Amino acid sequence: MHAPAKQMWLGALETLPLVVAAFPFGIVFGAMAHASGLSFAVSVGMSSLVFAGSSQFIAVTLIASAAILPVIVLTVFVVNLRQMLYSANLMHHVEHWPQPLRAALAFFLTDETFAAVTDRNNRHPGEPGLRWFYAGSAGFMYCFWQISTVLGYTLGERIPSLADWGLDVAMVVAFIGIVVPSLKRRADWGCAAVAFVSALLTHSWPHQSGLLFSSLLAIAVGLWMSRPESAQEQPDE
Amino acid sequence: MNDWLLIALMALVTFVPRYLPFALAGRVQLPAMLERGLDFVPVAVLTAIIAQTTLIRGGELDLTLTNAHAIAAVAAFVTALVTRHLFLTIALGLLVFGLMKLLLS
C-alpha cells in the first residue's frame, strides 16, 4: 500500500489539477521571457534552475523594465519568503528525513506541491510514505513547468505580439484568486490596502524599488495591526 | 547584465528560503514575531504586484473604464470575494478581459 512507486503515482495524480492550472503560466512566462530579450537557453535555465513561478515572472518583468541586478535579486528574495512559510509549515513532517533528502525536496517546494502535500496531511494524518508522495508531486510539476516554458518561448518567437495580448492578466487574476480568500483578519485587509496604495504611489521609483518598499511597509502595517499586546488586552501595571 | 549570474543568484535566494526551515526542522522554534511577519508576505507582495500590473499601464496611472486589466481585476476580485474559488476567479477574470478586448477592438 505504501510502496514508493504507488505513493509517487498518487502524488502526481493529486497534483494534476494544479499542474493543469499552472501550464498557461509557464506558457506566458516563456513568451514574456522571449519578449524581454532573454535567450532560449537562459529562459529554460531559469525554469529548470530556479523553478519558482512568481520569482521568474517578477524577474522577467523587472528585466523588461531595466531594473538593476540587486533590485531583482532582493525582490525575488522577498517574494520567496512565501515558500519559507510553506517550508516552516512542513517542519514537523520532515524532521526525521536525512538532510540531503530535505535539501533535494526543498528545491521543488512550489505552491502546487505544498497544496497537494497539505491536502494529503489533512486527509491521511501521519500516513507513511510522504517523501515519495512529495517526490511524485514535485517531479510531475517540474516536468510540465519545463515543457510549458519551451512551448511559451517558441510561441512567443512565432507570434511576436503574444506578450502584447495582455496575457499578464492571467497572472493578475490568479494572484487575486490566491490573495482574496486569505484576507481574513482586519490586519490582512489593512496590509493589502497599504500595499495597493503604496505600490501605485511608488510605481515611478527607480528599478521597481517601490514594489519592495510597498511590500515591507505593508508587512509592517499588518504586524502592527495584529500585534498581540493591543491596549485593551494589556493588564494595568 | 550577466543573465547566468542573475539565474545563479535567483536560484540561491529561491532555494535558501525553501530549505532553511527544512534544515532547522527538529532543532529550533521560529520567533513568534517572525512567523507573524511571514504570514503577511503573500498578501503584501502579491497585492503590490496586482496594483501595479492592473492600474499602471504604459507607465501611467490608468483609472479609465477602457483599462481592460482593471475591469478584469475587479471582476476577479468580486468573484473571489463571493466564491473563494481559485479556478472560477481565474475563468471569470479572463472571460471579462476577453470581452473587454472584443468591445474595445
mmCIF file of C-alpha atoms in Angstrom:
data_model
loop_
_atom_site.group_PDB
_atom_site.id
_atom_site.type_symbol
_atom_site.label_atom_id
_atom_site.label_comp_id
_atom_site.label_asym_id
_atom_site.label_seq_id
_atom_site.Cartn_x
_atom_site.Cartn_y
_atom_site.Cartn_z
ATOM 1 C CA MET A 1 0.000 0.000 0.000
ATOM 2 C CA HIS A 2 2.760 2.446 0.885
ATOM 3 C CA ALA A 3 5.158 1.211 -1.765
ATOM 4 C CA PRO A 4 7.285 4.091 -3.081
ATOM 5 C CA ALA A 5 6.028 3.757 -6.655
ATOM 6 C CA LYS A 6 2.402 3.842 -5.551
ATOM 7 C CA GLN A 7 2.963 6.937 -3.400
ATOM 8 C CA MET A 8 4.806 8.719 -6.219
ATOM 9 C CA TRP A 9 1.932 7.941 -8.582
ATOM 10 C CA LEU A 10 -0.594 9.268 -6.046
ATOM 11 C CA GLY A 11 1.485 12.423 -5.576
ATOM 12 C CA ALA A 12 1.499 13.081 -9.309
ATOM 13 C CA LEU A 13 -2.196 12.276 -9.661
ATOM 14 C CA GLU A 14 -3.298 14.624 -6.878
ATOM 15 C CA THR A 15 -1.181 17.438 -8.299
ATOM 16 C CA LEU A 16 -2.710 17.062 -11.770
ATOM 17 C CA PRO A 17 -5.410 19.768 -11.454
ATOM 18 C CA LEU A 18 -2.815 22.221 -10.133
ATOM 19 C CA VAL A 19 -0.408 21.346 -12.930
ATOM 20 C CA VAL A 20 -3.156 21.994 -15.475
ATOM 21 C CA ALA A 21 -3.754 25.414 -13.893
ATOM 22 C CA ALA A 22 -0.020 26.211 -13.884
ATOM 23 C CA PHE A 23 0.531 25.218 -17.516
ATOM 24 C CA PRO A 24 -0.720 28.509 -19.051
ATOM 25 C CA PHE A 25 1.523 30.393 -16.610
ATOM 26 C CA GLY A 26 4.534 28.525 -17.951
ATOM 27 C CA ILE A 27 3.494 29.455 -21.469
ATOM 28 C CA VAL A 28 3.074 33.102 -20.501
ATOM 29 C CA PHE A 29 6.446 33.007 -18.737
ATOM 30 C CA GLY A 30 8.149 31.600 -21.835
ATOM 31 C CA ALA A 31 6.543 34.246 -24.062
ATOM 32 C CA MET A 32 7.390 37.055 -21.625
ATOM 33 C CA ALA A 33 10.976 35.827 -21.353
ATOM 34 C CA HIS A 34 11.218 35.946 -25.130
ATOM 35 C CA ALA A 35 9.669 39.422 -25.249
ATOM 36 C CA SER A 36 12.074 40.784 -22.632
ATOM 37 C CA GLY A 37 15.010 39.697 -24.770
ATOM 38 C CA LEU A 38 16.237 36.632 -22.855
ATOM 39 C CA SER A 39 17.808 33.843 -24.887
ATOM 40 C CA PHE A 40 16.155 30.423 -25.132
ATOM 41 C CA ALA A 41 18.901 28.839 -23.006
ATOM 42 C CA VAL A 42 18.574 31.476 -20.273
ATOM 43 C CA SER A 43 14.771 31.185 -20.213
ATOM 44 C CA VAL A 44 14.818 27.396 -19.904
ATOM 45 C CA GLY A 45 17.762 27.662 -17.499
ATOM 46 C CA MET A 46 15.674 29.891 -15.261
ATOM 47 C CA SER A 47 12.771 27.435 -15.259
ATOM 48 C CA SER A 48 14.997 24.444 -14.538
ATOM 49 C CA LEU A 49 17.409 26.000 -12.009
ATOM 50 C CA VAL A 50 15.146 28.478 -10.193
ATOM 51 C CA PHE A 51 11.807 26.659 -10.644
ATOM 52 C CA ALA A 52 9.589 29.252 -8.975
ATOM 53 C CA GLY A 53 6.771 30.833 -10.988
ATOM 54 C CA SER A 54 6.405 34.108 -9.143
ATOM 55 C CA SER A 55 10.192 34.622 -8.899
ATOM 56 C CA GLN A 56 10.519 34.086 -12.624
ATOM 57 C CA PHE A 57 7.607 36.367 -13.554
ATOM 58 C CA ILE A 58 8.967 39.134 -11.384
ATOM 59 C CA ALA A 59 12.456 38.666 -12.814
ATOM 60 C CA VAL A 60 11.348 38.938 -16.467
ATOM 61 C CA THR A 61 9.074 41.883 -15.631
ATOM 62 C CA LEU A 62 11.951 43.659 -13.898
ATOM 63 C CA ILE A 63 14.403 42.772 -16.695
ATOM 64 C CA ALA A 64 11.951 44.253 -19.218
ATOM 65 C CA SER A 65 11.863 47.481 -17.186
ATOM 66 C CA ALA A 66 15.691 47.545 -16.993
ATOM 67 C CA ALA A 67 15.912 47.028 -13.236
ATOM 68 C CA ILE A 68 19.412 46.595 -11.815
ATOM 69 C CA LEU A 69 20.526 43.154 -10.650
ATOM 70 C CA PRO A 70 20.498 43.751 -6.855
ATOM 71 C CA VAL A 71 16.899 45.007 -7.015
ATOM 72 C CA ILE A 72 15.798 41.907 -8.945
ATOM 73 C CA VAL A 73 17.561 39.555 -6.531
ATOM 74 C CA LEU A 74 16.220 41.358 -3.456
ATOM 75 C CA THR A 75 12.658 41.429 -4.816
ATOM 76 C CA VAL A 76 12.844 37.742 -5.704
ATOM 77 C CA PHE A 77 14.107 37.018 -2.188
ATOM 78 C CA VAL A 78 11.192 38.864 -0.578
ATOM 79 C CA VAL A 79 8.698 37.084 -2.839
ATOM 80 C CA ASN A 80 10.200 33.737 -1.820
ATOM 81 C CA LEU A 81 9.530 34.348 1.850
ATOM 82 C CA ARG A 82 6.173 32.795 0.990
ATOM 83 C CA GLN A 83 7.887 29.482 0.266
ATOM 84 C CA MET A 84 9.736 29.883 3.558
ATOM 85 C CA LEU A 85 6.382 29.938 5.301
ATOM 86 C CA TYR A 86 5.381 26.763 3.446
ATOM 87 C CA SER A 87 8.651 25.163 4.456
ATOM 88 C CA ALA A 88 8.131 26.262 8.056
ATOM 89 C CA ASN A 89 4.646 24.728 7.995
ATOM 90 C CA LEU A 90 6.085 21.366 6.955
ATOM 91 C CA MET A 91 8.924 21.381 9.520
ATOM 92 C CA HIS A 92 7.338 18.729 11.712
ATOM 93 C CA HIS A 93 6.802 16.385 8.768
ATOM 94 C CA VAL A 94 10.424 16.460 7.597
ATOM 95 C CA GLU A 95 12.272 16.344 10.914
ATOM 96 C CA HIS A 96 13.021 12.624 10.538
ATOM 97 C CA TRP A 97 14.259 12.923 6.941
ATOM 98 C CA PRO A 98 18.016 12.840 6.283
ATOM 99 C CA GLN A 99 19.463 16.305 5.498
ATOM 100 C CA PRO A 100 20.326 15.582 1.820
ATOM 101 C CA LEU A 101 16.737 14.489 1.149
ATOM 102 C CA ARG A 102 15.427 17.643 2.856
ATOM 103 C CA ALA A 103 17.674 19.783 0.626
ATOM 104 C CA ALA A 104 16.688 17.938 -2.549
ATOM 105 C CA LEU A 105 12.952 18.104 -1.900
ATOM 106 C CA ALA A 106 13.106 21.717 -0.640
ATOM 107 C CA PHE A 107 14.276 22.780 -4.115
ATOM 108 C CA PHE A 108 10.933 21.550 -5.514
ATOM 109 C CA LEU A 109 8.687 23.297 -2.978
ATOM 110 C CA THR A 110 6.079 25.168 -5.038
ATOM 111 C CA ASP A 111 2.550 26.377 -4.310
ATOM 112 C CA GLU A 112 1.252 23.332 -6.188
ATOM 113 C CA THR A 113 3.234 20.677 -4.313
ATOM 114 C CA PHE A 114 2.618 22.421 -0.992
ATOM 115 C CA ALA A 115 -1.122 22.356 -1.674
ATOM 116 C CA ALA A 116 -1.075 18.651 -2.609
ATOM 117 C CA VAL A 117 1.060 17.679 0.401
ATOM 118 C CA THR A 118 -1.077 19.735 2.792
ATOM 119 C CA ASP A 119 -4.197 18.084 1.411
ATOM 120 C CA ARG A 120 -2.671 14.629 1.991
ATOM 121 C CA ASN A 121 -1.613 15.561 5.526
ATOM 122 C CA ASN A 122 -5.144 16.745 6.281
ATOM 123 C CA ARG A 123 -6.874 13.658 4.899
ATOM 124 C CA HIS A 124 -4.391 10.989 5.995
ATOM 125 C CA PRO A 125 -2.544 12.400 9.017
ATOM 126 C CA GLY A 126 0.655 10.515 9.793
ATOM 127 C CA GLU A 127 0.408 8.127 6.835
ATOM 128 C CA PRO A 128 3.908 6.896 5.943
ATOM 129 C CA GLY A 129 5.494 7.485 2.548
ATOM 130 C CA LEU A 130 5.120 11.268 2.470
ATOM 131 C CA ARG A 131 8.577 11.680 0.943
ATOM 132 C CA TRP A 132 7.577 9.562 -2.065
ATOM 133 C CA PHE A 133 4.250 11.342 -2.442
ATOM 134 C CA TYR A 134 6.096 14.681 -2.304
ATOM 135 C CA ALA A 135 8.674 13.492 -4.864
ATOM 136 C CA GLY A 136 5.946 12.340 -7.263
ATOM 137 C CA SER A 137 4.093 15.633 -6.997
ATOM 138 C CA ALA A 138 7.293 17.687 -7.373
ATOM 139 C CA GLY A 139 8.677 15.693 -10.310
ATOM 140 C CA PHE A 140 5.399 15.927 -12.207
ATOM 141 C CA MET A 141 5.145 19.683 -11.649
ATOM 142 C CA TYR A 142 8.798 20.147 -12.628
ATOM 143 C CA CYS A 143 8.454 18.308 -15.965
ATOM 144 C CA PHE A 144 5.388 20.265 -17.002
ATOM 145 C CA TRP A 145 6.924 23.590 -15.995
ATOM 146 C CA GLN A 146 9.840 22.918 -18.363
ATOM 147 C CA ILE A 147 7.539 21.826 -21.207
ATOM 148 C CA SER A 148 5.307 24.881 -20.842
ATOM 149 C CA THR A 149 8.335 27.207 -20.753
ATOM 150 C CA VAL A 150 9.697 25.755 -24.002
ATOM 151 C CA LEU A 151 6.248 25.934 -25.606
ATOM 152 C CA GLY A 152 5.701 29.540 -24.476
ATOM 153 C CA TYR A 153 9.107 30.679 -25.701
ATOM 154 C CA THR A 154 8.525 29.022 -29.085
ATOM 155 C CA LEU A 155 5.050 30.552 -29.407
ATOM 156 C CA GLY A 156 6.456 33.938 -28.395
ATOM 157 C CA GLU A 157 9.012 33.606 -31.207
ATOM 158 C CA ARG A 158 6.402 32.668 -33.830
ATOM 159 C CA ILE A 159 3.850 35.204 -32.622
ATOM 160 C CA PRO A 160 5.932 38.256 -31.622
ATOM 161 C CA SER A 161 2.882 40.115 -30.323
ATOM 162 C CA LEU A 162 1.982 37.324 -27.868
ATOM 163 C CA ALA A 163 3.334 39.321 -24.938
ATOM 164 C CA ASP A 164 1.221 42.315 -26.048
ATOM 165 C CA TRP A 165 -2.008 40.320 -25.894
ATOM 166 C CA GLY A 166 -2.132 41.190 -22.226
ATOM 167 C CA LEU A 167 -1.644 37.603 -21.072
ATOM 168 C CA ASP A 168 -0.162 39.018 -17.870
ATOM 169 C CA VAL A 169 -3.815 39.419 -16.926
ATOM 170 C CA ALA A 170 -3.856 35.647 -16.246
ATOM 171 C CA MET A 171 -1.229 36.129 -13.558
ATOM 172 C CA VAL A 172 -3.139 39.063 -12.063
ATOM 173 C CA VAL A 173 -6.466 37.239 -11.775
ATOM 174 C CA ALA A 174 -4.702 34.158 -10.350
ATOM 175 C CA PHE A 175 -2.934 36.302 -7.742
ATOM 176 C CA ILE A 176 -6.314 37.855 -6.885
ATOM 177 C CA GLY A 177 -7.748 34.336 -6.521
ATOM 178 C CA ILE A 178 -4.947 33.449 -4.104
ATOM 179 C CA VAL A 179 -4.888 36.704 -2.096
ATOM 180 C CA VAL A 180 -8.600 37.411 -1.572
ATOM 181 C CA PRO A 181 -9.510 34.166 0.291
ATOM 182 C CA SER A 182 -6.535 34.777 2.590
ATOM 183 C CA LEU A 183 -7.886 38.172 3.673
ATOM 184 C CA LYS A 184 -9.445 37.099 6.960
ATOM 185 C CA ARG A 185 -8.397 39.463 9.734
ATOM 186 C CA ARG A 186 -8.676 43.250 9.796
ATOM 187 C CA ALA A 187 -4.862 43.296 9.680
ATOM 188 C CA ASP A 188 -4.858 41.342 6.381
ATOM 189 C CA TRP A 189 -7.124 43.921 4.770
ATOM 190 C CA GLY A 190 -5.015 46.747 6.204
ATOM 191 C CA CYS A 191 -1.879 45.115 4.849
ATOM 192 C CA ALA A 192 -3.448 44.672 1.390
ATOM 193 C CA ALA A 193 -4.792 48.238 1.306
ATOM 194 C CA VAL A 194 -1.388 49.703 2.216
ATOM 195 C CA ALA A 195 0.384 47.502 -0.358
ATOM 196 C CA PHE A 196 -2.115 48.523 -3.051
ATOM 197 C CA VAL A 197 -1.999 52.292 -2.473
ATOM 198 C CA SER A 198 1.724 52.383 -1.796
ATOM 199 C CA ALA A 199 2.537 50.391 -4.947
ATOM 200 C CA LEU A 200 0.581 52.939 -7.023
ATOM 201 C CA LEU A 201 2.230 55.926 -5.320
ATOM 202 C CA THR A 202 5.737 54.490 -5.729
ATOM 203 C CA HIS A 203 5.374 52.997 -9.237
ATOM 204 C CA SER A 204 7.775 55.528 -10.745
ATOM 205 C CA TRP A 205 10.561 54.824 -8.241
ATOM 206 C CA PRO A 206 13.718 53.647 -9.980
ATOM 207 C CA HIS A 207 14.178 49.942 -10.777
ATOM 208 C CA GLN A 208 10.820 48.914 -9.314
ATOM 209 C CA SER A 209 12.129 49.587 -5.813
ATOM 210 C CA GLY A 210 8.628 50.839 -4.971
ATOM 211 C CA LEU A 211 7.403 47.242 -5.103
ATOM 212 C CA LEU A 212 9.879 46.156 -2.450
ATOM 213 C CA PHE A 213 9.265 49.253 -0.304
ATOM 214 C CA SER A 214 5.473 48.828 -0.515
ATOM 215 C CA SER A 215 5.696 45.142 0.445
ATOM 216 C CA LEU A 216 7.846 45.818 3.501
ATOM 217 C CA LEU A 217 5.671 48.774 4.541
ATOM 218 C CA ALA A 218 2.518 46.649 4.196
ATOM 219 C CA ILE A 219 4.061 43.798 6.234
ATOM 220 C CA ALA A 220 4.972 46.302 8.974
ATOM 221 C CA VAL A 221 1.411 47.664 8.999
ATOM 222 C CA GLY A 222 -0.015 44.123 9.129
ATOM 223 C CA LEU A 223 2.262 43.253 12.048
ATOM 224 C CA TRP A 224 1.306 46.449 13.867
ATOM 225 C CA MET A 225 -2.445 45.943 13.329
ATOM 226 C CA SER A 226 -2.259 42.335 14.550
ATOM 227 C CA ARG A 227 0.086 42.967 17.487
ATOM 228 C CA PRO A 228 -0.912 40.691 20.366
ATOM 229 C CA GLU A 229 -0.261 43.316 23.044
ATOM 230 C CA SER A 230 -3.080 45.646 21.955
ATOM 231 C CA ALA A 231 -4.013 48.267 24.554
ATOM 232 C CA GLN A 232 -7.246 46.783 25.900
ATOM 233 C CA GLU A 233 -5.709 43.341 26.464
ATOM 234 C CA GLN A 234 -2.762 44.725 28.404
ATOM 235 C CA PRO A 235 -3.318 44.387 32.167
ATOM 236 C CA ASP A 236 -2.660 47.549 34.202
ATOM 237 C CA GLU A 237 0.698 47.624 35.879
ATOM 238 C CA MET B 1 23.642 42.321 -17.182
ATOM 239 C CA ASN B 2 25.013 38.799 -16.975
ATOM 240 C CA ASP B 3 21.952 36.564 -17.353
ATOM 241 C CA TRP B 4 23.602 33.485 -15.872
ATOM 242 C CA LEU B 5 24.832 35.380 -12.827
ATOM 243 C CA LEU B 6 21.243 36.531 -12.331
ATOM 244 C CA ILE B 7 19.979 32.945 -12.584
ATOM 245 C CA ALA B 8 22.588 31.735 -10.096
ATOM 246 C CA LEU B 9 21.641 34.456 -7.587
ATOM 247 C CA MET B 10 17.920 33.869 -8.157
ATOM 248 C CA ALA B 11 18.425 30.125 -7.651
ATOM 249 C CA LEU B 12 20.242 30.890 -4.393
ATOM 250 C CA VAL B 13 17.660 33.313 -2.958
ATOM 251 C CA THR B 14 14.890 30.925 -4.032
ATOM 252 C CA PHE B 15 16.475 27.782 -2.609
ATOM 253 C CA VAL B 16 17.619 29.180 0.751
ATOM 254 C CA PRO B 17 14.136 30.250 1.981
ATOM 255 C CA ARG B 18 12.720 26.908 0.806
ATOM 256 C CA TYR B 19 15.426 24.875 2.524
ATOM 257 C CA LEU B 20 16.228 26.819 5.696
ATOM 258 C CA PRO B 21 13.168 25.756 7.744
ATOM 259 C CA PHE B 22 13.589 22.162 6.467
ATOM 260 C CA ALA B 23 17.239 22.248 7.568
ATOM 261 C CA LEU B 24 16.326 23.539 11.016
ATOM 262 C CA ALA B 25 13.338 21.201 11.491
ATOM 263 C CA GLY B 26 13.516 19.432 14.818
ATOM 264 C CA ARG B 27 16.175 21.854 16.108
ATOM 265 C CA VAL B 28 14.662 25.333 16.540
ATOM 266 C CA GLN B 29 11.362 27.128 17.029
ATOM 267 C CA LEU B 30 10.981 30.346 14.976
ATOM 268 C CA PRO B 31 10.378 33.550 16.971
ATOM 269 C CA ALA B 32 6.649 34.313 17.048
ATOM 270 C CA MET B 33 7.219 37.807 15.619
ATOM 271 C CA LEU B 34 8.996 36.386 12.554
ATOM 272 C CA GLU B 35 6.290 33.802 11.894
ATOM 273 C CA ARG B 36 3.629 36.513 12.143
ATOM 274 C CA GLY B 37 5.536 38.761 9.732
ATOM 275 C CA LEU B 38 5.964 35.964 7.186
ATOM 276 C CA ASP B 39 2.224 35.455 7.366
ATOM 277 C CA PHE B 40 1.699 38.815 5.625
ATOM 278 C CA VAL B 41 4.205 38.262 2.823
ATOM 279 C CA PRO B 42 1.876 36.784 0.170
ATOM 280 C CA VAL B 43 -0.795 39.440 0.728
ATOM 281 C CA ALA B 44 1.721 42.306 0.753
ATOM 282 C CA VAL B 45 3.816 41.313 -2.257
ATOM 283 C CA LEU B 46 1.060 39.923 -4.476
ATOM 284 C CA THR B 47 -1.240 42.889 -3.798
ATOM 285 C CA ALA B 48 1.532 45.343 -4.700
ATOM 286 C CA ILE B 49 2.097 43.462 -7.968
ATOM 287 C CA ILE B 50 -1.659 43.323 -8.677
ATOM 288 C CA ALA B 51 -1.965 47.098 -8.133
ATOM 289 C CA GLN B 52 0.909 47.986 -10.459
ATOM 290 C CA THR B 53 0.026 45.470 -13.177
ATOM 291 C CA THR B 54 -3.645 46.472 -13.370
ATOM 292 C CA LEU B 55 -3.600 50.228 -12.871
ATOM 293 C CA ILE B 56 -0.190 51.277 -14.229
ATOM 294 C CA ARG B 57 -0.469 50.759 -17.977
ATOM 295 C CA GLY B 58 2.231 52.137 -20.243
ATOM 296 C CA GLY B 59 3.978 53.776 -17.297
ATOM 297 C CA GLU B 60 0.947 55.898 -16.355
ATOM 298 C CA LEU B 61 -1.857 55.532 -13.830
ATOM 299 C CA ASP B 62 -4.885 54.425 -15.892
ATOM 300 C CA LEU B 63 -8.162 54.726 -13.977
ATOM 301 C CA THR B 64 -10.378 54.845 -17.073
ATOM 302 C CA LEU B 65 -13.101 52.330 -17.960
ATOM 303 C CA THR B 66 -11.119 51.311 -21.058
ATOM 304 C CA ASN B 67 -8.447 49.696 -18.877
ATOM 305 C CA ALA B 68 -9.279 46.037 -19.597
ATOM 306 C CA HIS B 69 -6.811 44.764 -16.972
ATOM 307 C CA ALA B 70 -8.509 46.814 -14.260
ATOM 308 C CA ILE B 71 -12.045 45.754 -15.248
ATOM 309 C CA ALA B 72 -10.968 42.090 -15.347
ATOM 310 C CA ALA B 73 -9.280 42.504 -11.952
ATOM 311 C CA VAL B 74 -12.474 43.965 -10.448
ATOM 312 C CA ALA B 75 -14.474 41.030 -11.863
ATOM 313 C CA ALA B 76 -11.925 38.583 -10.421
ATOM 314 C CA PHE B 77 -11.953 40.381 -7.066
ATOM 315 C CA VAL B 78 -15.751 40.190 -6.766
ATOM 316 C CA THR B 79 -15.754 36.528 -7.859
ATOM 317 C CA ALA B 80 -13.053 35.646 -5.337
ATOM 318 C CA LEU B 81 -14.867 37.528 -2.578
ATOM 319 C CA VAL B 82 -18.159 35.738 -3.244
ATOM 320 C CA THR B 83 -16.996 32.226 -4.199
ATOM 321 C CA ARG B 84 -13.441 31.967 -2.715
ATOM 322 C CA HIS B 85 -12.838 29.638 -5.647
ATOM 323 C CA LEU B 86 -9.491 29.977 -7.472
ATOM 324 C CA PHE B 87 -10.426 28.414 -10.818
ATOM 325 C CA LEU B 88 -13.726 30.293 -11.008
ATOM 326 C CA THR B 89 -11.889 33.544 -10.231
ATOM 327 C CA ILE B 90 -9.361 32.937 -12.999
ATOM 328 C CA ALA B 91 -12.038 31.853 -15.506
ATOM 329 C CA LEU B 92 -14.331 34.845 -14.913
ATOM 330 C CA GLY B 93 -11.426 37.297 -14.856
ATOM 331 C CA LEU B 94 -10.172 36.015 -18.204
ATOM 332 C CA LEU B 95 -13.693 35.970 -19.672
ATOM 333 C CA VAL B 96 -14.261 39.613 -18.731
ATOM 334 C CA PHE B 97 -10.823 40.505 -20.091
ATOM 335 C CA GLY B 98 -11.634 38.811 -23.404
ATOM 336 C CA LEU B 99 -14.998 40.572 -23.637
ATOM 337 C CA MET B 100 -13.356 43.936 -22.886
ATOM 338 C CA LYS B 101 -10.780 43.352 -25.628
ATOM 339 C CA LEU B 102 -13.586 42.488 -28.085
ATOM 340 C CA LEU B 103 -15.554 45.586 -27.116
ATOM 341 C CA LEU B 104 -12.527 47.844 -27.434
ATOM 342 C CA SER B 105 -11.294 46.443 -30.739
#
